[in-house]
Amino acid sequence: MSQNTSSYEVNFDGLVGPTHNYAGLSSGNVASTGNKGQISSPKAAAKQGLKKAMSLANLGLKQGLLAPHCRPDFSTLRSLGFSGNDKQVIEKAGKKAPEVLAACYSASAMWTANAATVSPSADSADGKVHFTPANLNNKFHRMIEPTVTGRILQATFPDTNVFSHHKPLPQSPSFGDEGAANHTRFCQDFDQAGVQLFVFGRYGFRADKPEPKVYPARQTYEASQAIARLHQLSDDRVVYAQQNPEVIDQGVFHNDVISVGHQNVYFYHQQALLNSDQVLKQIESQFDGDFHFVQVATDEVSVKDAVQSYLFNSQLITLGQNKMAIVVPEECRKNKAVWDYLQKLPSLNSPIQEVLVYDVTESMKNGGGPACLRLRVALTSKQLASVNQNTLLTPELFSQLNQWIDQHYRDQISPDDLLDPNLADECRTALDKLTQILNLGSVYDFQR
Ligand code: SUG
C-alpha cells in the first residue's frame, strides 16, 4: 500500500473551540462522566490538536481543518424559553438549568469523526464525494451540531459538481447516526473502489435483537443503511456489523474506541464485534487484494485497558510502500499492557511498523482521542484542488492559528465561567476572525 500521487486520504481535524470544558455530558463515555467539573484549558486543547495535525502534515500527509462551532448556542437556549438579551439568557439558564446551559456551551464539534459520514467518489454511483452530517441525536449537546456542521462542510467542500452534501438523517433515536466514528473504508489506493464497513450498536426497529443493557448504543442499523443508500454505494461493497453490546456497556460508545481500519488493514479488539468471524470473512471476500487483520486478544489488552488508553482510537497512516504508522495518544504509554503491546506491534506480520505518540490530553479527558479529532476524506488530486484551499494546513496557517488562539482563547475554564457573558462575546469575536482566515463566509448564526 502506498499514498500514490493522484489520490489522498486527507484528514480534516476539528479545531477545538474557545469554550472547551468538562461538563460530564456523555453517559456511556467514561472519560466524560469521570472528569465532570474539572478545570479545562481551551488554549492547551486547541494547541494540542493543531500540533498533532501539523505533525502529520510534516510527515507528508494532506491535512485540513474544520472550524469549531459558536457557543453557547443561543438559538437553542431561546427555543427552550430563556428570553431577553444574551446576558439575560445566560443568567436565566445558569440559574434555572445549569446543565442545559453547559450542554449549549459544549465544544463537542471538535470531534469531527462525528461530524459526518463521507464516501469517496470511487465508491458512489454518481462519481461524487458524498457527505451526510451526523444527526448525533443520542446526546442533547451533540444533536445541536448538524446544521452548522453542514454549513461548515459546504464551505470547506464548496463545488457541488464534485461534492454532494446531504441533509442529516431524521432526528429520531431509530435513526441515530454518529458519522464516521462507526464507519471505516478499506481500499487499495484511495481512488480505487473500496469496501465500506458500517458498524452499528443496535437496531432501531427490532426489539428482538441484542442491545446493551447499561449504556446507550448510539448508532442504529437503519441509520447506517440509509447512509449507504444516500451515498449510492453498491450492495456488494458494503458490510454491516453489529458492535458487541457487552463492550458498549464497558464504555465503548463508538466503534472507533475498539477498532480502526485503513487501506488493507483492520486493527481491532477480539471483543469488538458480534459475529466477528462472519464479518471478517465478508470483508475479505469483498476486498480486492491482500488484506491484513490485526486482532488484539483480550489476554493481551483488556477492554478496560482499551477504553482507558484509547489504543484503538488511533490513526493508521501510510508512510510508504507497505509501511504504516499508528498514531496513538500519550495515555497509551501510561498503560503497561497497552504499551507492551505497542512495543511488539511493529514486529508482527503487518504493515504497521511505527508507533507515533501525541499529547491530546485535554480532548482525551472528554473521551476524544486522535481518531475522534479527525474526519477522513479520500480525494483525487483534482478533487483536492476543489477544496477551499484556506482550510488546508500549511506551516503559515499553523503559525497564524497559534497566534489567533493566543489572542482569543482562555487559559482555563471552570464550570462557573460558563455564567460569564464575556465568554460568549469572546467566542463570537474569535470565530468571526476565523471565518476570514479560513474563508468560510457566514456559517454561524450570529453572522446571518
Ligand atoms: O460524544 N464527548 C464526546 C466524545 C466523542 C468522541 N468521538 C469519537 N469516539 N469518535 C461524546 O461523547 C463530552 C462532553 C462533556 O462531557 O463535556 C463529549 O461530548
GROMACS .gro file of C-alpha atoms and ligand atoms in nm:
model
  467
    1MET     CA    1   0.000   0.000   0.000
    2SER     CA    2   0.123   0.349  -0.069
    3GLN     CA    3  -0.005   0.703  -0.096
    4ASN     CA    4   0.004   0.749  -0.474
    5THR     CA    5   0.030   1.098  -0.613
    6SER     CA    6  -0.311   1.114  -0.774
    7SER     CA    7  -0.522   1.040  -0.466
    8TYR     CA    8  -0.501   1.106  -0.096
    9GLU     CA    9  -0.666   1.040   0.232
   10VAL     CA   10  -0.697   1.389   0.375
   11ASN     CA   11  -0.754   1.421   0.748
   12PHE     CA   12  -0.978   1.713   0.838
   13ASP     CA   13  -0.915   1.778   1.205
   14GLY     CA   14  -1.159   1.968   1.421
   15LEU     CA   15  -1.014   2.287   1.559
   16VAL     CA   16  -1.102   2.290   1.930
   17GLY     CA   17  -1.340   2.577   2.008
   18PRO     CA   18  -1.285   2.851   2.269
   19THR     CA   19  -1.539   2.708   2.518
   20HIS     CA   20  -1.385   2.360   2.563
   21ASN     CA   21  -1.493   2.244   2.910
   22TYR     CA   22  -1.566   1.936   3.119
   23ALA     CA   23  -1.940   1.917   3.181
   24GLY     CA   24  -1.986   1.540   3.213
   25LEU     CA   25  -2.247   1.533   2.939
   26SER     CA   26  -2.196   1.193   2.781
   27SER     CA   27  -2.335   0.899   2.971
   28GLY     CA   28  -2.162   0.586   2.840
   29ASN     CA   29  -1.839   0.778   2.780
   30VAL     CA   30  -1.642   0.710   3.098
   31ALA     CA   31  -1.386   0.987   3.050
   32SER     CA   32  -1.657   1.248   3.004
   33THR     CA   33  -1.855   1.150   3.313
   34GLY     CA   34  -1.542   1.084   3.521
   35ASN     CA   35  -1.390   1.429   3.459
   36LYS     CA   36  -1.708   1.630   3.513
   37GLY     CA   37  -1.644   1.965   3.679
   38GLN     CA   38  -1.267   1.971   3.624
   39ILE     CA   39  -1.095   2.283   3.502
   40SER     CA   40  -1.022   2.272   3.130
   41SER     CA   41  -0.772   2.462   2.920
   42PRO     CA   42  -0.920   2.562   2.583
   43LYS     CA   43  -0.588   2.718   2.483
   44ALA     CA   44  -0.390   2.399   2.552
   45ALA     CA   45  -0.662   2.185   2.393
   46ALA     CA   46  -0.662   2.382   2.068
   47LYS     CA   47  -0.281   2.385   2.053
   48GLN     CA   48  -0.250   2.013   2.122
   49GLY     CA   49  -0.493   1.930   1.840
   50LEU     CA   50  -0.329   2.169   1.597
   51LYS     CA   51   0.016   2.033   1.679
   52LYS     CA   52  -0.098   1.676   1.613
   53ALA     CA   53  -0.243   1.787   1.276
   54MET     CA   54   0.072   1.980   1.179
   55SER     CA   55   0.295   1.688   1.277
   56LEU     CA   56   0.106   1.460   1.040
   57ALA     CA   57   0.125   1.723   0.764
   58ASN     CA   58   0.502   1.737   0.826
   59LEU     CA   59   0.516   1.362   0.761
   60GLY     CA   60   0.386   1.433   0.411
   61LEU     CA   61   0.015   1.374   0.469
   62LYS     CA   62  -0.251   1.610   0.342
   63GLN     CA   63  -0.421   1.777   0.632
   64GLY     CA   64  -0.723   2.006   0.652
   65LEU     CA   65  -0.916   2.175   0.930
   66LEU     CA   66  -1.284   2.204   1.015
   67ALA     CA   67  -1.396   2.511   1.205
   68PRO     CA   68  -1.545   2.487   1.556
   69HIS     CA   69  -1.900   2.591   1.644
   70CYS     CA   70  -2.001   2.909   1.819
   71ARG     CA   71  -2.112   2.855   2.176
   72PRO     CA   72  -2.327   2.894   2.370
   73ASP     CA   73  -2.595   2.805   2.119
   74PHE     CA   74  -2.829   3.098   2.184
   75SER     CA   75  -3.092   2.986   1.937
   76THR     CA   76  -3.133   2.655   2.124
   77LEU     CA   77  -3.142   2.833   2.460
   78ARG     CA   78  -3.410   3.072   2.328
   79SER     CA   79  -3.609   2.782   2.184
   80LEU     CA   80  -3.623   2.643   2.539
   81GLY     CA   81  -3.781   2.961   2.674
   82PHE     CA   82  -3.481   3.155   2.804
   83SER     CA   83  -3.550   3.509   2.686
   84GLY     CA   84  -3.412   3.861   2.686
   85ASN     CA   85  -3.075   3.981   2.567
   86ASP     CA   86  -2.780   3.741   2.552
   87LYS     CA   87  -2.663   3.830   2.902
   88GLN     CA   88  -3.010   3.764   3.042
   89VAL     CA   89  -3.041   3.435   2.853
   90ILE     CA   90  -2.716   3.311   3.009
   91GLU     CA   91  -2.813   3.436   3.353
   92LYS     CA   92  -3.158   3.271   3.344
   93ALA     CA   93  -3.034   2.941   3.203
   94GLY     CA   94  -2.749   2.937   3.456
   95LYS     CA   95  -2.998   2.979   3.742
   96LYS     CA   96  -3.279   2.752   3.624
   97ALA     CA   97  -3.100   2.486   3.421
   98PRO     CA   98  -2.720   2.495   3.455
   99GLU     CA   99  -2.685   2.154   3.290
  100VAL     CA  100  -2.872   2.281   2.983
  101LEU     CA  101  -2.650   2.589   2.969
  102ALA     CA  102  -2.342   2.366   2.993
  103ALA     CA  103  -2.474   2.148   2.709
  104CYS     CA  104  -2.527   2.458   2.493
  105TYR     CA  105  -2.169   2.563   2.574
  106SER     CA  106  -2.004   2.234   2.475
  107ALA     CA  107  -1.717   2.244   2.226
  108SER     CA  108  -1.803   1.887   2.123
  109ALA     CA  109  -1.794   1.970   1.750
  110MET     CA  110  -1.414   1.932   1.782
  111TRP     CA  111  -1.461   1.553   1.739
  112THR     CA  112  -1.501   1.563   1.364
  113ALA     CA  113  -1.509   1.183   1.335
  114ASN     CA  114  -1.869   1.251   1.443
  115ALA     CA  115  -1.924   1.540   1.201
  116ALA     CA  116  -2.036   1.326   0.908
  117THR     CA  117  -2.004   1.005   0.712
  118VAL     CA  118  -1.803   1.054   0.395
  119SER     CA  119  -1.795   0.827   0.090
  120PRO     CA  120  -1.537   0.888  -0.180
  121SER     CA  121  -1.629   0.917  -0.547
  122ALA     CA  122  -1.477   0.579  -0.641
  123ASP     CA  123  -1.749   0.405  -0.438
  124SER     CA  124  -2.051   0.616  -0.534
  125ALA     CA  125  -2.260   0.551  -0.845
  126ASP     CA  126  -2.268   0.920  -0.945
  127GLY     CA  127  -1.890   0.966  -0.908
  128LYS     CA  128  -1.924   1.239  -0.643
  129VAL     CA  129  -1.782   1.260  -0.292
  130HIS     CA  130  -2.079   1.227  -0.055
  131PHE     CA  131  -2.120   1.388   0.289
  132THR     CA  132  -2.402   1.329   0.539
  133PRO     CA  133  -2.374   1.528   0.862
  134ALA     CA  134  -2.439   1.303   1.161
  135ASN     CA  135  -2.763   1.378   1.349
  136LEU     CA  136  -2.599   1.285   1.684
  137ASN     CA  137  -2.940   1.253   1.845
  138ASN     CA  138  -2.829   1.038   2.138
  139LYS     CA  139  -2.696   1.338   2.328
  140PHE     CA  140  -2.865   1.676   2.357
  141HIS     CA  141  -2.538   1.872   2.348
  142ARG     CA  142  -2.447   1.698   2.022
  143MET     CA  143  -2.781   1.696   1.841
  144ILE     CA  144  -2.750   2.075   1.814
  145GLU     CA  145  -2.443   2.035   1.590
  146PRO     CA  146  -2.559   1.906   1.247
  147THR     CA  147  -2.700   2.229   1.095
  148VAL     CA  148  -2.384   2.431   1.144
  149THR     CA  149  -2.167   2.127   1.067
  150GLY     CA  150  -2.348   2.104   0.732
  151ARG     CA  151  -2.272   2.471   0.661
  152ILE     CA  152  -1.905   2.426   0.755
  153LEU     CA  153  -1.875   2.118   0.533
  154GLN     CA  154  -2.032   2.305   0.242
  155ALA     CA  155  -1.795   2.598   0.292
  156THR     CA  156  -1.500   2.358   0.308
  157PHE     CA  157  -1.607   2.145   0.011
  158PRO     CA  158  -1.797   2.403  -0.194
  159ASP     CA  159  -1.804   2.268  -0.552
  160THR     CA  160  -2.136   2.090  -0.599
  161ASN     CA  161  -2.015   1.935  -0.925
  162VAL     CA  162  -1.767   1.738  -0.718
  163PHE     CA  163  -1.917   1.718  -0.369
  164SER     CA  164  -2.268   1.604  -0.277
  165HIS     CA  165  -2.400   1.729   0.057
  166HIS     CA  166  -2.697   1.551   0.213
  167LYS     CA  167  -2.920   1.657   0.498
  168PRO     CA  168  -2.872   1.479   0.833
  169LEU     CA  169  -3.098   1.176   0.884
  170PRO     CA  170  -3.433   1.237   1.062
  171GLN     CA  171  -3.385   1.330   1.428
  172SER     CA  172  -3.521   1.010   1.579
  173PRO     CA  173  -3.336   0.760   1.801
  174SER     CA  174  -3.437   0.493   1.547
  175PHE     CA  175  -3.205   0.668   1.301
  176GLY     CA  176  -2.930   0.757   1.549
  177ASP     CA  177  -2.623   0.840   1.343
  178GLU     CA  178  -2.278   0.925   1.478
  179GLY     CA  179  -2.097   0.963   1.147
  180ALA     CA  180  -1.753   0.830   1.064
  181ALA     CA  181  -1.688   0.712   1.421
  182ASN     CA  182  -1.877   0.396   1.323
  183HIS     CA  183  -1.764   0.378   0.962
  184THR     CA  184  -1.443   0.252   0.807
  185ARG     CA  185  -1.339   0.222   0.446
  186PHE     CA  186  -1.093  -0.030   0.313
  187CYS     CA  187  -0.925   0.021  -0.025
  188GLN     CA  188  -0.605  -0.037  -0.221
  189ASP     CA  189  -0.533   0.317  -0.340
  190PHE     CA  190  -0.766   0.595  -0.232
  191ASP     CA  191  -0.908   0.649  -0.581
  192GLN     CA  192  -0.996   0.283  -0.625
  193ALA     CA  193  -1.332   0.133  -0.532
  194GLY     CA  194  -1.325   0.012  -0.173
  195VAL     CA  195  -1.532  -0.172   0.086
  196GLN     CA  196  -1.724   0.031   0.344
  197LEU     CA  197  -1.778  -0.116   0.688
  198PHE     CA  198  -2.073   0.026   0.882
  199VAL     CA  199  -2.078  -0.071   1.249
  200PHE     CA  200  -2.397  -0.015   1.447
  201GLY     CA  201  -2.482  -0.059   1.814
  202ARG     CA  202  -2.846  -0.162   1.786
  203TYR     CA  203  -3.145  -0.200   1.556
  204GLY     CA  204  -3.386   0.092   1.551
  205PHE     CA  205  -3.694  -0.114   1.467
  206ARG     CA  206  -3.623  -0.460   1.612
  207ALA     CA  207  -3.689  -0.511   1.983
  208ASP     CA  208  -3.597  -0.881   1.948
  209LYS     CA  209  -3.230  -0.810   1.870
  210PRO     CA  210  -2.946  -0.784   2.124
  211GLU     CA  211  -2.857  -0.445   2.263
  212PRO     CA  212  -2.653  -0.306   2.553
  213LYS     CA  213  -2.814  -0.303   2.898
  214VAL     CA  214  -2.628  -0.027   3.081
  215TYR     CA  215  -2.520   0.238   2.833
  216PRO     CA  216  -2.685   0.363   2.516
  217ALA     CA  217  -2.599   0.234   2.169
  218ARG     CA  218  -2.580   0.548   1.961
  219GLN     CA  219  -2.575   0.417   1.603
  220THR     CA  220  -2.856   0.213   1.451
  221TYR     CA  221  -2.853  -0.038   1.167
  222GLU     CA  222  -3.125   0.153   0.987
  223ALA     CA  223  -2.921   0.475   1.000
  224SER     CA  224  -2.618   0.301   0.852
  225GLN     CA  225  -2.834   0.154   0.574
  226ALA     CA  226  -2.983   0.495   0.494
  227ILE     CA  227  -2.636   0.647   0.461
  228ALA     CA  228  -2.527   0.370   0.223
  229ARG     CA  229  -2.838   0.439   0.010
  230LEU     CA  230  -2.789   0.815   0.009
  231HIS     CA  231  -2.424   0.773  -0.088
  232GLN     CA  232  -2.520   0.541  -0.375
  233LEU     CA  233  -2.295   0.259  -0.260
  234SER     CA  234  -2.304  -0.079  -0.425
  235ASP     CA  235  -2.454  -0.355  -0.206
  236ASP     CA  236  -2.169  -0.590  -0.281
  237ARG     CA  237  -1.917  -0.342  -0.143
  238VAL     CA  238  -2.081  -0.273   0.191
  239VAL     CA  239  -2.055  -0.471   0.514
  240TYR     CA  240  -2.281  -0.410   0.815
  241ALA     CA  241  -2.163  -0.533   1.153
  242GLN     CA  242  -2.316  -0.510   1.498
  243GLN     CA  243  -2.092  -0.390   1.777
  244ASN     CA  244  -2.067  -0.626   2.073
  245PRO     CA  245  -2.326  -0.489   2.322
  246GLU     CA  246  -2.107  -0.606   2.610
  247VAL     CA  247  -1.827  -0.368   2.515
  248ILE     CA  248  -2.069  -0.075   2.479
  249ASP     CA  249  -2.162  -0.148   2.841
  250GLN     CA  250  -1.793  -0.117   2.930
  251GLY     CA  251  -1.760   0.230   2.780
  252VAL     CA  252  -1.708   0.165   2.408
  253PHE     CA  253  -1.962   0.425   2.298
  254HIS     CA  254  -1.838   0.433   1.936
  255ASN     CA  255  -1.676   0.162   1.726
  256ASP     CA  256  -1.367   0.380   1.687
  257VAL     CA  257  -1.292   0.318   2.055
  258ILE     CA  258  -1.238  -0.055   1.979
  259SER     CA  259  -1.123  -0.080   1.614
  260VAL     CA  260  -0.972   0.117   1.328
  261GLY     CA  261  -0.932   0.038   0.958
  262HIS     CA  262  -0.712   0.187   0.690
  263GLN     CA  263  -0.646   0.074   0.331
  264ASN     CA  264  -0.588  -0.305   0.361
  265VAL     CA  265  -0.555  -0.323   0.741
  266TYR     CA  266  -0.817  -0.378   1.009
  267PHE     CA  267  -0.681  -0.333   1.362
  268TYR     CA  268  -0.943  -0.447   1.611
  269HIS     CA  269  -1.003  -0.592   1.954
  270GLN     CA  270  -1.111  -0.953   1.982
  271GLN     CA  271  -1.437  -0.847   2.151
  272ALA     CA  272  -1.521  -0.556   1.922
  273LEU     CA  273  -1.792  -0.717   1.711
  274LEU     CA  274  -2.080  -0.960   1.738
  275ASN     CA  275  -2.045  -1.236   1.478
  276SER     CA  276  -1.686  -1.134   1.424
  277ASP     CA  277  -1.585  -1.432   1.208
  278GLN     CA  278  -1.870  -1.379   0.966
  279VAL     CA  279  -1.797  -1.007   0.933
  280LEU     CA  280  -1.426  -1.059   0.873
  281LYS     CA  281  -1.499  -1.318   0.606
  282GLN     CA  282  -1.732  -1.075   0.431
  283ILE     CA  283  -1.468  -0.801   0.433
  284GLU     CA  284  -1.210  -1.039   0.293
  285SER     CA  285  -1.435  -1.165   0.017
  286GLN     CA  286  -1.541  -0.815  -0.092
  287PHE     CA  287  -1.189  -0.673  -0.087
  288ASP     CA  288  -0.966  -0.698  -0.397
  289GLY     CA  289  -0.613  -0.790  -0.294
  290ASP     CA  290  -0.418  -0.883   0.019
  291PHE     CA  291  -0.578  -0.794   0.347
  292HIS     CA  292  -0.431  -0.781   0.699
  293PHE     CA  293  -0.645  -0.849   1.003
  294VAL     CA  294  -0.459  -0.743   1.316
  295GLN     CA  295  -0.653  -0.876   1.610
  296VAL     CA  296  -0.567  -0.777   1.967
  297ALA     CA  297  -0.664  -1.050   2.209
  298THR     CA  298  -0.835  -0.982   2.543
  299ASP     CA  299  -0.545  -1.164   2.712
  300GLU     CA  300  -0.307  -0.900   2.587
  301VAL     CA  301  -0.521  -0.587   2.620
  302SER     CA  302  -0.847  -0.598   2.814
  303VAL     CA  303  -1.149  -0.393   2.707
  304LYS     CA  304  -1.091  -0.182   3.018
  305ASP     CA  305  -0.732  -0.106   2.911
  306ALA     CA  306  -0.851  -0.028   2.560
  307VAL     CA  307  -1.109   0.219   2.692
  308GLN     CA  308  -0.868   0.378   2.935
  309SER     CA  309  -0.577   0.413   2.689
  310TYR     CA  310  -0.773   0.464   2.364
  311LEU     CA  311  -0.535   0.224   2.185
  312PHE     CA  312  -0.791   0.177   1.907
  313ASN     CA  313  -0.883   0.544   1.881
  314SER     CA  314  -0.564   0.569   1.687
  315GLN     CA  315  -0.496   0.681   1.334
  316LEU     CA  316  -0.336   0.443   1.088
  317ILE     CA  317  -0.141   0.643   0.834
  318THR     CA  318   0.053   0.535   0.527
  319LEU     CA  319   0.415   0.644   0.520
  320GLY     CA  320   0.537   0.447   0.217
  321GLN     CA  321   0.508   0.121   0.027
  322ASN     CA  322   0.353  -0.128   0.272
  323LYS     CA  323   0.455   0.093   0.559
  324MET     CA  324   0.207   0.235   0.803
  325ALA     CA  325   0.236   0.408   1.137
  326ILE     CA  326  -0.012   0.401   1.423
  327VAL     CA  327  -0.078   0.739   1.586
  328VAL     CA  328  -0.177   0.689   1.950
  329PRO     CA  329  -0.247   0.921   2.243
  330GLU     CA  330   0.002   0.972   2.527
  331GLU     CA  331  -0.231   0.769   2.755
  332CYS     CA  332  -0.118   0.450   2.571
  333ARG     CA  333   0.233   0.498   2.707
  334LYS     CA  334   0.097   0.511   3.060
  335ASN     CA  335  -0.090   0.180   3.039
  336LYS     CA  336   0.153  -0.111   3.083
  337ALA     CA  337  -0.041  -0.377   2.892
  338VAL     CA  338  -0.106  -0.140   2.604
  339TRP     CA  339   0.249  -0.006   2.588
  340ASP     CA  340   0.391  -0.360   2.599
  341TYR     CA  341   0.162  -0.450   2.309
  342LEU     CA  342   0.265  -0.141   2.111
  343GLN     CA  343   0.632  -0.224   2.161
  344LYS     CA  344   0.585  -0.552   1.981
  345LEU     CA  345   0.327  -0.444   1.720
  346PRO     CA  346   0.587  -0.331   1.460
  347SER     CA  347   0.747  -0.676   1.466
  348LEU     CA  348   0.419  -0.856   1.392
  349ASN     CA  349   0.347  -0.952   1.035
  350SER     CA  350   0.151  -0.642   0.929
  351PRO     CA  351   0.217  -0.311   0.752
  352ILE     CA  352   0.204  -0.125   1.089
  353GLN     CA  353   0.571  -0.057   1.151
  354GLU     CA  354   0.592   0.257   1.358
  355VAL     CA  355   0.426   0.393   1.670
  356LEU     CA  356   0.381   0.771   1.698
  357VAL     CA  357   0.261   0.919   2.026
  358TYR     CA  358   0.087   1.258   2.059
  359ASP     CA  359  -0.043   1.453   2.353
  360VAL     CA  360  -0.414   1.531   2.314
  361THR     CA  361  -0.488   1.502   2.687
  362GLU     CA  362  -0.735   1.791   2.700
  363SER     CA  363  -0.956   1.617   2.444
  364MET     CA  364  -0.893   1.271   2.592
  365LYS     CA  365  -1.040   1.385   2.923
  366ASN     CA  366  -1.371   1.420   2.740
  367GLY     CA  367  -1.332   1.084   2.564
  368GLY     CA  368  -1.184   1.213   2.239
  369GLY     CA  369  -0.858   1.061   2.110
  370PRO     CA  370  -0.654   1.123   1.793
  371ALA     CA  371  -0.908   0.945   1.571
  372CYS     CA  372  -1.207   1.131   1.716
  373LEU     CA  373  -1.041   1.457   1.623
  374ARG     CA  374  -1.027   1.383   1.251
  375LEU     CA  375  -1.263   1.323   0.960
  376ARG     CA  376  -1.109   1.128   0.676
  377VAL     CA  377  -1.189   1.238   0.322
  378ALA     CA  378  -1.041   1.039   0.034
  379LEU     CA  379  -0.987   1.269  -0.263
  380THR     CA  380  -0.827   1.261  -0.606
  381SER     CA  381  -0.578   1.540  -0.672
  382LYS     CA  382  -0.839   1.710  -0.892
  383GLN     CA  383  -1.096   1.697  -0.610
  384LEU     CA  384  -0.838   1.825  -0.365
  385ALA     CA  385  -0.797   2.130  -0.589
  386SER     CA  386  -1.172   2.199  -0.544
  387VAL     CA  387  -1.146   2.207  -0.164
  388ASN     CA  388  -1.147   2.550  -0.001
  389GLN     CA  389  -0.768   2.596  -0.003
  390ASN     CA  390  -0.768   2.818   0.308
  391THR     CA  391  -0.874   2.516   0.515
  392LEU     CA  392  -0.566   2.311   0.419
  393LEU     CA  393  -0.297   2.319   0.685
  394THR     CA  394   0.038   2.474   0.594
  395PRO     CA  395   0.320   2.593   0.822
  396GLU     CA  396   0.195   2.952   0.763
  397LEU     CA  397  -0.162   2.868   0.861
  398PHE     CA  398  -0.032   2.675   1.162
  399SER     CA  399   0.152   2.979   1.293
  400GLN     CA  400  -0.137   3.214   1.209
  401LEU     CA  401  -0.379   2.991   1.403
  402ASN     CA  402  -0.146   2.960   1.701
  403GLN     CA  403  -0.138   3.338   1.720
  404TRP     CA  404  -0.515   3.350   1.683
  405ILE     CA  405  -0.550   3.102   1.970
  406ASP     CA  406  -0.312   3.305   2.188
  407GLN     CA  407  -0.515   3.614   2.120
  408HIS     CA  408  -0.865   3.474   2.173
  409TYR     CA  409  -0.859   3.163   2.394
  410ARG     CA  410  -0.867   3.144   2.772
  411ASP     CA  411  -0.603   2.951   2.963
  412GLN     CA  412  -0.870   2.797   3.183
  413ILE     CA  413  -1.243   2.742   3.210
  414SER     CA  414  -1.413   2.625   3.528
  415PRO     CA  415  -1.786   2.537   3.548
  416ASP     CA  416  -1.865   2.884   3.693
  417ASP     CA  417  -1.700   3.058   3.398
  418LEU     CA  418  -1.994   2.948   3.182
  419LEU     CA  419  -2.201   3.212   3.362
  420ASP     CA  420  -1.970   3.489   3.245
  421PRO     CA  421  -2.131   3.659   2.941
  422ASN     CA  422  -1.787   3.780   2.829
  423LEU     CA  423  -1.705   3.420   2.733
  424ALA     CA  424  -1.985   3.424   2.476
  425ASP     CA  425  -1.857   3.753   2.330
  426GLU     CA  426  -1.502   3.622   2.317
  427CYS     CA  427  -1.620   3.316   2.127
  428ARG     CA  428  -1.805   3.524   1.869
  429THR     CA  429  -1.510   3.759   1.816
  430ALA     CA  430  -1.270   3.467   1.774
  431LEU     CA  431  -1.491   3.278   1.530
  432ASP     CA  432  -1.574   3.584   1.325
  433LYS     CA  433  -1.200   3.626   1.271
  434LEU     CA  434  -1.160   3.255   1.197
  435THR     CA  435  -1.418   3.262   0.918
  436GLN     CA  436  -1.200   3.524   0.750
  437ILE     CA  437  -0.880   3.322   0.797
  438LEU     CA  438  -1.042   3.006   0.660
  439ASN     CA  439  -1.252   3.194   0.401
  440LEU     CA  440  -1.573   3.025   0.515
  441GLY     CA  441  -1.826   3.302   0.460
  442SER     CA  442  -2.111   3.335   0.709
  443VAL     CA  443  -2.150   2.990   0.864
  444TYR     CA  444  -2.253   3.096   1.215
  445ASP     CA  445  -2.599   3.211   1.325
  446PHE     CA  446  -2.458   3.537   1.460
  447GLN     CA  447  -2.326   3.620   1.111
  448ARG     CA  448  -2.665   3.567   0.941
  449SUG     O1  449  -1.975   1.235   2.201
  449SUG     N1  450  -1.757   1.369   2.437
  449SUG     C1  451  -1.778   1.317   2.305
  449SUG     C2  452  -1.658   1.240   2.260
  449SUG     C3  453  -1.668   1.199   2.116
  449SUG     C4  454  -1.561   1.106   2.074
  449SUG     N2  455  -1.576   1.072   1.939
  449SUG     C5  456  -1.543   0.953   1.883
  449SUG     N3  457  -1.519   0.847   1.954
  449SUG     N4  458  -1.541   0.947   1.755
  449SUG     C6  459  -1.903   1.230   2.300
  449SUG     O2  460  -1.927   1.157   2.397
  449SUG     C7  461  -1.808   1.506   2.632
  449SUG     C8  462  -1.851   1.649   2.662
  449SUG     C9  463  -1.854   1.680   2.807
  449SUG     O3  464  -1.879   1.591   2.889
  449SUG     O4  465  -1.833   1.800   2.844
  449SUG    C10  466  -1.836   1.463   2.491
  449SUG     O5  467  -1.928   1.512   2.427
   0.00000   0.00000   0.00000
